[in-house]
Amino acid sequence: MLNKFDLLVPKTLDEALQQYAELGSKCKIFAGGTDVLVSMHGGHKAYALLMDIKNLEELKGVEYTPEKGIVIGALTTHRCLERLPAIKEVYTALFEGVSQVGSVQTRNRGTIGGNICNAVPSGDTLGPLLALNASVIVQSVKGAREIPFGELFPGPKKTALKEDELLIKILIPARLSNSASAYTKFARRNSMDLALLGTATDLISNDGKTCDNARISLTTAAPTIIRARKTEEFLVGKELTKDVMKEAGEIASAEAKPRSSWRSSEEYRREVLKAIVPRTLAIALDRIQKGVNIP
Amino acid sequence: MSASTTIPAESLVGKSLTRVGGRDRVTGAQRYIADIKLDGALHVKLVTLPVGHARIISIDTSLALQVTGVSCVITAADLKQPVPRFGPSFNDRPVLAVDEVKYYGEPVAAVAAEDEDSAEEAARLVQVEYEELPGVYSVERALASDAPLVQAPSLRGNNPLAHTNIINEWKLDWGNVDTAKADLVLENTYTFPMISHFAIEPFAFMASAKDGGITVWSPIQHPFVMQRIIAHVTDLPLSAVRIIAPDPGGSFGGKAYPKFEPLLALMALKTGRPVRLVLNLEESFQASRRASNQVWVRSGFDHQGMLVFQDIRADFMLGAYVDIGDRVVSKAAYTAAGPYRNPNARILARSLFSHTTPSTAFRGFGVPQVSWAIESQINQAAEKLGLDGLEIRLRNVAHKGELVIPGGTPADGHWEQTLQKAADAIDWGTPLPSGRGRGLSMGMKPSATVLSSNVLARLHMDGSLSLLMGTSDMGQGARTVFVQLAASELEVPPEKVQITMGDTSIVPFDSSTSASRSTVFMGNAVRLACQDVMRKLKEIATEQYGVAQGEIQIFGGKLHFAGRSLPYTTVLKDYFGPGRGEIIGLGTTRARFEPEHPLGGNPAFWELVAVGCEAEVDTTTGEITIHKLATVTDVGKAINPQQVETQDAGAAIMGLGHTLMEHLMLDDHGRLRNAGALDYRIPTIKDMPGSLHSGLVENQDGPGPFGAKGAGESGILSISGAVGAAVSQATGVIIRDLPLTPERVWLALQDKANINPSAIHSKSLDHDSGVHQLADGLK
Ligand SMILES: Cc1cc2nc3c(=O)[nH]c(=O)nc-3n(C[C@H](O)[C@H](O)[C@H](O)COP(=O)(O)OP(=O)(O)OC[C@H]3O[C@@H](n4cnc5c(N)ncnc54)[C@H](O)[C@@H]3O)c2cc1C
């Protein structure tokens, strides 16, 4: 049963921000609704007031230039993103994230902004965006500000957005030459599943062998999405041999904080990390060597 | 207009006619029960407790009754006493919980309100005071000497097992297992999980009382079983009970037997208003499931890999009420030893009560649960004896006419052909790509036994035909097959044949749509009904035209005699006058009831399958990739090959579900942890094998029309055994518990890598310590 609720449908961003400033947490934002409405249907949540932000033009659209990078409106759906050549060819890790969200139907409705603001550690765009060094623009009646992805998730199911702020867009920097990214989602089936674990890598290797820089994120490996900083440090300057990548997996596994639950044991989750971190590094390296994923 | 010019009759059989009703199904035009609105209906919501077993202390409905729109809240105390109990085999299930809740999801009360939301709100306000009681949530607990008795002995009459949680013991014994001499003996224990049917259409029911009778709407597979049970709980004659059963949106056995229809019937009678209850997916999970089980088996083989004996003990965990579960166990017991020549066998299968959702029919009906154990044993024997999965089966599989069970129905097909075809389909014997393994398995299921089916065939004055019958088309395509059979028998165009099903006030009696029986038994009845029409056509032609019956021939949709050729329409018009009559034919099939037979009679056919699988395992994570999966089924004759193939493919995919990922889990309070789509995983289109092949063997040697045997379940019977063997060849580890989740496979691999045997991480691996004895002759 869906509880009775009131619905606000602001037509402009100003109107939305104004209303949001007045109502704050009394009002639940809803974009595609694939998280919000599902939680209400299940009876877990009973929001009395929803604000549908689908009409806000400022939150729509995607702009890509090789020099400046990509700007993605918060309302952009996963389906729209997975079909953009710029995402598939340039921001490959993000492509691998958005194209693995739920099913086509879910992706037709679900937005990237909703995925970010839902802030669960299994969100499929979160790891890729963190590895790709994204940031977000948020705005309230008081003005707009930029938050780097690394500071966006202070705790489980929490974002750094203030009570009156809306997520407007996502910025991902321009790609550096000789870099490539990849995201591995480890789930118990191949679609319609949440990541039991995941890892994204953004790798730079000028000679196609040595790691010049790596940004590695881990999904569902801790209460929030995390960077595998020790792993990154270990990799810099090393030749990416099989053994080195394997060791990277072990380091990542050790610095992660997975928990045991009835769904899976901590021990196994750590083991999966040992497998998927090297796997993902190898894919990114292979892309660099083959010249795929390079602007 | 000549009927026969469009489609030559014989060409209809064996042709893949487009699915009748298929378009409506895929476009959403089909009306399921939830789509049917009854004027003035009250909406029902069930009140359940968050535990598997509890004593009900008190129920306070006062708050709930204050909700606007609430009409009534019914508890067991409001029903006639003693509270009516029902079930297909035993009348053990009360329409509402009496004194105790015995499974998570069992209703203690039912709210009826003007709209769904009010019913739901009121259901939450029903205050139930209860005391949680220790529950029986596993086979071990069911058999423990200090376990609570799930069912009161008083309900079980003078059953000698009344003071245990054992519902029944099914025993088969032939030869002498104790004195049989084997060179290789394998003794192991296997487990099969509790799983959900997960039909896409959740359960929905309606009832309406009128003119001293009751009408019940249910997506039921067996409308006439429902009719009998509704008559029983309402004390109404069968003629006053009408069951309307629109085509179910998937069932797989889950909708075979009554759930909450008896409750709704009593509520409709009590309130005088129509009532409807639509369960959500989570509630549907709580309403039906397949029995889990544990199989201990000791198998003996000689040097050559010939089976010497099978010693099998299988314990099935049924739920709080028997439902049809004990029949499932009887069939599992009957076929436990598989499609092989077994000189000696001892089989004991026990059905056990537990405080869980009543388990019911499920595609395969007990066979997948035992076949997993038996086929795995055979694969391991092959490995130990230096044979392969094909060779050992070719040596043991029963040849046509040989017995698989003494006194039973002999092998009714060239099963070795089926096996060989499955092996060929996965390139058995060709070099294996590295990291991969291959496996084979076989499965055998008895057909329906005690039964009868009727068809009324009405040949209308315009030459079109209506068939009335009690089969349910739940997606298996029954309508299409019957159209093909009738159109070919009477040589009328298939588009002129209409089928009416699903209304007990219109269609004649049919025992059930189950056990892959409809094409064979109802199919034969369709042909008989059409032949009856032809006989009557000859009769009226004799009367009308004065020709002897023996001189009349019917073919091409016409009657031929004395140099004349008259279409049916002309004969009808001449005999009855224009627009004034029709011919009604009746076709009946029956299988005799033999009270002494464990199944009530010998099966008319065996549903037989061979499965081949090629799989790869990622040893770092335990993930299994299925590269090839092939099922080959002996169907005698495929009336509609595409339908048989897609049924088998669907069944195979369903089998992959319980083999790789499906598993209902209970918490300590007996609650389902993973009821619903998020944590209960069935395979998606992206989880399909690299190649999926559904092969058929057609030797026209079955008892159905044109030599058909039943189909549709065979694909699921033994997927696990073939996948398990492939995984074991790929990794060198043997896992005996399903499903083969990545974590379980990984744990097994750790166990193998670990020299220290004390490092067994999981309880689930306890069963892996099988005893392997190599007797003298074989070292
Ligand atoms: C069947 C199914 C399968 C799914 N599978 C996956 C999966 O595989 N991987 C995955 O990551 N997710 C999955 N999801 C979850 C969900 O689809 C995604 O998180 C999706 O991106 C959410 O977007 P939305 O627009 O629907 O969000 P909504 O439900 O509208 O909102 C989600 C949250 O974000 C907030 N919010 C939304 N937009 C803004 C904004 N601009 N500013 C501030 N706050 C905002 C809302 O208040 C809410 O808290 C699945 C969901 C379903 C129903």
Tab-separated table of N, CA, C and O and ligand atoms in Angstrom, chain A residues 20 28-38 47 53 59 74-75 78 100-103 106 109-118 120 122-125 161 165-168 185 192-195, ligand 1:
chain	number	residue	atom	x	y	z
A	20	TYR	N	11.781	24.169	-1.187
A	20	TYR	CA	12.649	23.251	-0.428
A	20	TYR	C	13.225	23.960	0.790
A	20	TYR	O	13.331	23.372	1.878
A	28	LYS	N	10.189	15.154	0.663
A	28	LYS	CA	11.120	14.181	0.077
A	28	LYS	C	11.209	14.455	-1.419
A	28	LYS	O	10.197	14.443	-2.124
A	29	ILE	N	12.451	14.634	-1.884
A	29	ILE	CA	12.660	14.862	-3.313
A	29	ILE	C	12.460	13.549	-4.057
A	29	ILE	O	12.879	12.485	-3.587
A	30	PHE	N	11.851	13.648	-5.201
A	30	PHE	CA	11.809	12.420	-5.999
A	30	PHE	C	12.027	12.710	-7.472
A	30	PHE	O	11.483	13.647	-8.029
A	31	ALA	N	12.929	11.927	-8.047
A	31	ALA	CA	13.310	12.125	-9.459
A	31	ALA	C	12.669	11.000	-10.271
A	31	ALA	O	11.537	11.105	-10.709
A	32	GLY	N	13.372	9.889	-10.423
A	32	GLY	CA	12.765	8.751	-11.121
A	32	GLY	C	11.856	7.952	-10.201
A	32	GLY	O	10.969	7.225	-10.640
A	33	GLY	N	12.119	8.054	-8.908
A	33	GLY	CA	11.280	7.354	-7.934
A	33	GLY	C	11.607	5.881	-7.747
A	33	GLY	O	10.932	5.199	-6.990
A	34	THR	N	12.641	5.405	-8.404
A	34	THR	CA	12.903	3.958	-8.320
A	34	THR	C	13.466	3.544	-6.958
A	34	THR	O	13.460	2.364	-6.621
A	35	ASP	N	13.950	4.498	-6.202
A	35	ASP	CA	14.272	4.207	-4.800
A	35	ASP	C	13.143	4.680	-3.889
A	35	ASP	O	12.668	3.934	-3.049
A	36	VAL	N	12.713	5.921	-4.086
A	36	VAL	CA	11.728	6.512	-3.170
A	36	VAL	C	10.407	5.746	-3.191
A	36	VAL	O	9.911	5.332	-2.148
A	37	LEU	N	9.860	5.558	-4.366
A	37	LEU	CA	8.542	4.910	-4.422
A	37	LEU	C	8.612	3.450	-4.026
A	37	LEU	O	7.694	2.921	-3.409
A	38	VAL	N	9.726	2.824	-4.363
A	38	VAL	CA	9.870	1.411	-3.977
A	38	VAL	C	9.893	1.286	-2.453
A	38	VAL	O	9.258	0.412	-1.871
A	47	TYR	N	6.437	8.782	3.345
A	47	TYR	CA	6.593	10.231	3.215
A	47	TYR	C	5.233	10.879	2.981
A	47	TYR	O	4.436	10.397	2.166
A	53	ILE	N	10.858	16.547	-9.093
A	53	ILE	CA	11.744	17.568	-9.693
A	53	ILE	C	11.949	17.342	-11.189
A	53	ILE	O	12.815	17.973	-11.799
A	59	LEU	N	18.444	20.776	-14.364
A	59	LEU	CA	18.972	19.475	-13.923
A	59	LEU	C	19.046	18.476	-15.083
A	59	LEU	O	19.267	17.286	-14.882
A	74	ALA	N	21.622	16.164	-13.205
A	74	ALA	CA	21.243	15.157	-12.195
A	74	ALA	C	20.069	14.293	-12.640
A	74	ALA	O	19.944	13.143	-12.228
A	75	LEU	N	19.215	14.825	-13.491
A	75	LEU	CA	18.025	14.063	-13.907
A	75	LEU	C	18.300	13.089	-15.055
A	75	LEU	O	17.395	12.382	-15.496
A	78	HIS	N	19.931	6.589	-16.366
A	78	HIS	CA	20.998	5.611	-16.653
A	78	HIS	C	20.938	5.178	-18.109
A	78	HIS	O	21.952	4.995	-18.767
A	100	GLN	N	24.693	-1.337	-15.887
A	100	GLN	CA	24.396	-2.526	-15.070
A	100	GLN	C	23.400	-2.242	-13.953
A	100	GLN	O	23.206	-3.072	-13.070
A	101	VAL	N	22.787	-1.085	-13.983
A	101	VAL	CA	21.751	-0.802	-12.989
A	101	VAL	C	20.485	-1.573	-13.376
A	101	VAL	O	19.988	-1.430	-14.498
A	102	GLY	N	20.008	-2.387	-12.459
A	102	GLY	CA	18.731	-3.093	-12.627
A	102	GLY	C	18.507	-3.656	-14.016
A	102	GLY	O	19.306	-4.425	-14.547
A	103	SER	N	17.402	-3.259	-14.599
A	103	SER	CA	17.015	-3.717	-15.928
A	103	SER	C	16.812	-2.492	-16.806
A	103	SER	O	16.870	-1.365	-16.326
A	106	THR	N	14.284	-0.240	-15.326
A	106	THR	CA	14.791	0.542	-14.192
A	106	THR	C	15.648	1.698	-14.705
A	106	THR	O	15.569	2.817	-14.213
A	109	ARG	N	13.961	4.835	-16.003
A	109	ARG	CA	13.405	5.768	-15.017
A	109	ARG	C	14.454	6.318	-14.063
A	109	ARG	O	14.427	7.497	-13.714
A	110	GLY	N	15.332	5.467	-13.617
A	110	GLY	CA	16.282	5.855	-12.580
A	110	GLY	C	17.268	6.889	-13.092
A	110	GLY	O	17.752	6.804	-14.221
A	111	THR	N	17.565	7.866	-12.241
A	111	THR	CA	18.492	8.926	-12.647
A	111	THR	C	19.826	8.776	-11.923
A	111	THR	O	19.910	8.167	-10.855
A	112	ILE	N	20.829	9.405	-12.508
A	112	ILE	CA	22.150	9.367	-11.872
A	112	ILE	C	22.120	10.174	-10.583
A	112	ILE	O	22.708	9.779	-9.575
A	113	GLY	N	21.371	11.281	-10.593
A	113	GLY	CA	21.253	12.091	-9.378
A	113	GLY	C	20.615	11.302	-8.252
A	113	GLY	O	21.046	11.358	-7.100
A	114	GLY	N	19.594	10.535	-8.591
A	114	GLY	CA	18.920	9.720	-7.586
A	114	GLY	C	19.840	8.642	-7.047
A	114	GLY	O	19.852	8.354	-5.850
A	115	ASN	N	20.627	8.070	-7.907
A	115	ASN	CA	21.564	7.028	-7.481
A	115	ASN	C	22.575	7.598	-6.484
A	115	ASN	O	22.869	6.986	-5.460
A	116	ILE	N	23.045	8.819	-6.785
A	116	ILE	CA	24.029	9.448	-5.903
A	116	ILE	C	23.381	9.816	-4.573
A	116	ILE	O	23.888	9.490	-3.503
A	117	CYS	N	22.220	10.493	-4.650
A	117	CYS	CA	21.603	10.987	-3.413
A	117	CYS	C	21.045	9.865	-2.556
A	117	CYS	O	20.861	10.021	-1.358
A	118	ASN	N	20.750	8.729	-3.155
A	118	ASN	CA	20.286	7.593	-2.368
A	118	ASN	C	21.410	7.079	-1.458
A	118	ASN	O	21.156	6.520	-0.404
A	120	VAL	N	23.573	4.698	-1.131
A	120	VAL	CA	23.871	3.370	-0.573
A	120	VAL	C	25.234	2.920	-1.100
A	120	VAL	O	25.637	3.298	-2.199
A	122	SER	N	26.140	0.361	-2.391
A	122	SER	CA	26.111	-0.507	-3.566
A	122	SER	C	25.742	0.245	-4.840
A	122	SER	O	25.656	-0.355	-5.903
A	123	GLY	N	25.503	1.558	-4.746
A	123	GLY	CA	25.106	2.329	-5.923
A	123	GLY	C	26.113	2.138	-7.055
A	123	GLY	O	27.319	2.315	-6.867
A	124	ASP	N	25.606	1.801	-8.230
A	124	ASP	CA	26.516	1.430	-9.317
A	124	ASP	C	27.224	2.604	-9.981
A	124	ASP	O	28.172	2.393	-10.729
A	125	THR	N	26.748	3.823	-9.763
A	125	THR	CA	27.496	4.935	-10.375
A	125	THR	C	28.522	5.503	-9.402
A	125	THR	O	29.417	6.233	-9.794
A	161	LEU	N	24.894	16.849	1.318
A	161	LEU	CA	23.953	17.898	0.935
A	161	LEU	C	23.240	18.429	2.183
A	161	LEU	O	22.880	17.649	3.064
A	165	GLU	N	19.336	21.683	-0.035
A	165	GLU	CA	20.110	21.661	-1.285
A	165	GLU	C	19.652	20.556	-2.233
A	165	GLU	O	19.397	19.422	-1.816
A	166	LEU	N	19.627	20.912	-3.470
A	166	LEU	CA	19.354	19.930	-4.520
A	166	LEU	C	20.653	19.631	-5.259
A	166	LEU	O	21.503	20.508	-5.414
A	167	LEU	N	20.766	18.400	-5.710
A	167	LEU	CA	21.883	18.046	-6.592
A	167	LEU	C	21.510	18.518	-7.999
A	167	LEU	O	20.445	18.172	-8.514
A	168	ILE	N	22.379	19.309	-8.595
A	168	ILE	CA	22.056	19.885	-9.904
A	168	ILE	C	22.764	19.129	-11.026
A	168	ILE	O	22.164	18.727	-11.991
A	185	LYS	N	31.309	-5.067	-11.521
A	185	LYS	CA	30.223	-5.278	-10.554
A	185	LYS	C	30.154	-6.756	-10.270
A	185	LYS	O	29.995	-7.555	-11.186
A	192	MET	N	19.490	-7.181	-12.734
A	192	MET	CA	18.529	-7.072	-11.636
A	192	MET	C	19.142	-7.527	-10.317
A	192	MET	O	18.578	-8.358	-9.614
A	193	ASP	N	20.280	-7.007	-10.010
A	193	ASP	CA	20.894	-7.380	-8.741
A	193	ASP	C	21.733	-6.222	-8.247
A	193	ASP	O	22.206	-5.406	-9.043
A	194	LEU	N	21.909	-6.145	-6.948
A	194	LEU	CA	22.777	-5.105	-6.391
A	194	LEU	C	24.185	-5.667	-6.280
A	194	LEU	O	24.376	-6.870	-6.143
A	195	ALA	N	25.151	-4.773	-6.326
A	195	ALA	CA	26.537	-5.218	-6.247
A	195	ALA	C	26.796	-5.828	-4.872
A	195	ALA	O	26.650	-5.152	-3.859
C	1	LIG	C1	14.183	-3.099	-9.837
C	1	LIG	C2	15.276	-2.155	-9.391
C	1	LIG	C3	16.598	-2.503	-9.644
C	1	LIG	C4	17.622	-1.643	-9.249
C	1	LIG	N1	18.899	-1.997	-9.509
C	1	LIG	C5	19.888	-1.169	-9.169
C	1	LIG	C6	21.244	-1.499	-9.473
C	1	LIG	O1	21.522	-2.534	-10.061
C	1	LIG	N2	22.212	-0.655	-9.100
C	1	LIG	C7	21.929	0.528	-8.455
C	1	LIG	O2	22.846	1.263	-8.155
C	1	LIG	N3	20.673	0.866	-8.147
C	1	LIG	C8	19.634	0.063	-8.484
C	1	LIG	N4	18.353	0.412	-8.186
C	1	LIG	C9	18.098	1.622	-7.428
C	1	LIG	C10	17.709	2.852	-8.238
C	1	LIG	O3	17.140	2.501	-9.476
C	1	LIG	C11	18.876	3.787	-8.521
C	1	LIG	O4	19.475	4.169	-7.319
C	1	LIG	C12	18.405	5.022	-9.289
C	1	LIG	O5	19.508	5.649	-9.825
C	1	LIG	C13	17.664	6.009	-8.419
C	1	LIG	O6	17.290	7.114	-9.211
C	1	LIG	P1	15.854	7.749	-9.144
C	1	LIG	O7	15.851	8.901	-10.052
C	1	LIG	O8	14.829	6.743	-9.409
C	1	LIG	O9	15.822	8.184	-7.641
C	1	LIG	P2	14.630	8.523	-6.663
C	1	LIG	O10	14.034	7.287	-6.131
C	1	LIG	O11	13.747	9.513	-7.279
C	1	LIG	O12	15.472	9.193	-5.539
C	1	LIG	C14	16.503	8.526	-4.841
C	1	LIG	C15	17.016	9.378	-3.703
C	1	LIG	O13	17.693	10.507	-4.184
C	1	LIG	C16	17.066	11.724	-3.776
C	1	LIG	N5	17.192	12.603	-4.917
C	1	LIG	C17	16.944	12.291	-6.206
C	1	LIG	N6	17.304	13.270	-7.019
C	1	LIG	C18	17.788	14.260	-6.229
C	1	LIG	C19	18.349	15.538	-6.496
C	1	LIG	N7	18.512	15.994	-7.734
C	1	LIG	N8	18.773	16.285	-5.457
C	1	LIG	C20	18.637	15.830	-4.198
C	1	LIG	N9	18.157	14.626	-3.890
C	1	LIG	C21	17.720	13.831	-4.902
C	1	LIG	C22	15.684	11.308	-3.357
C	1	LIG	O14	15.170	12.154	-2.375
C	1	LIG	C23	15.942	9.911	-2.799
C	1	LIG	O15	16.456	9.981	-1.517
C	1	LIG	C24	17.314	-0.432	-8.571
C	1	LIG	C25	15.977	-0.112	-8.315
C	1	LIG	C26	14.974	-0.953	-8.727
C	1	LIG	C27	13.545	-0.569	-8.453
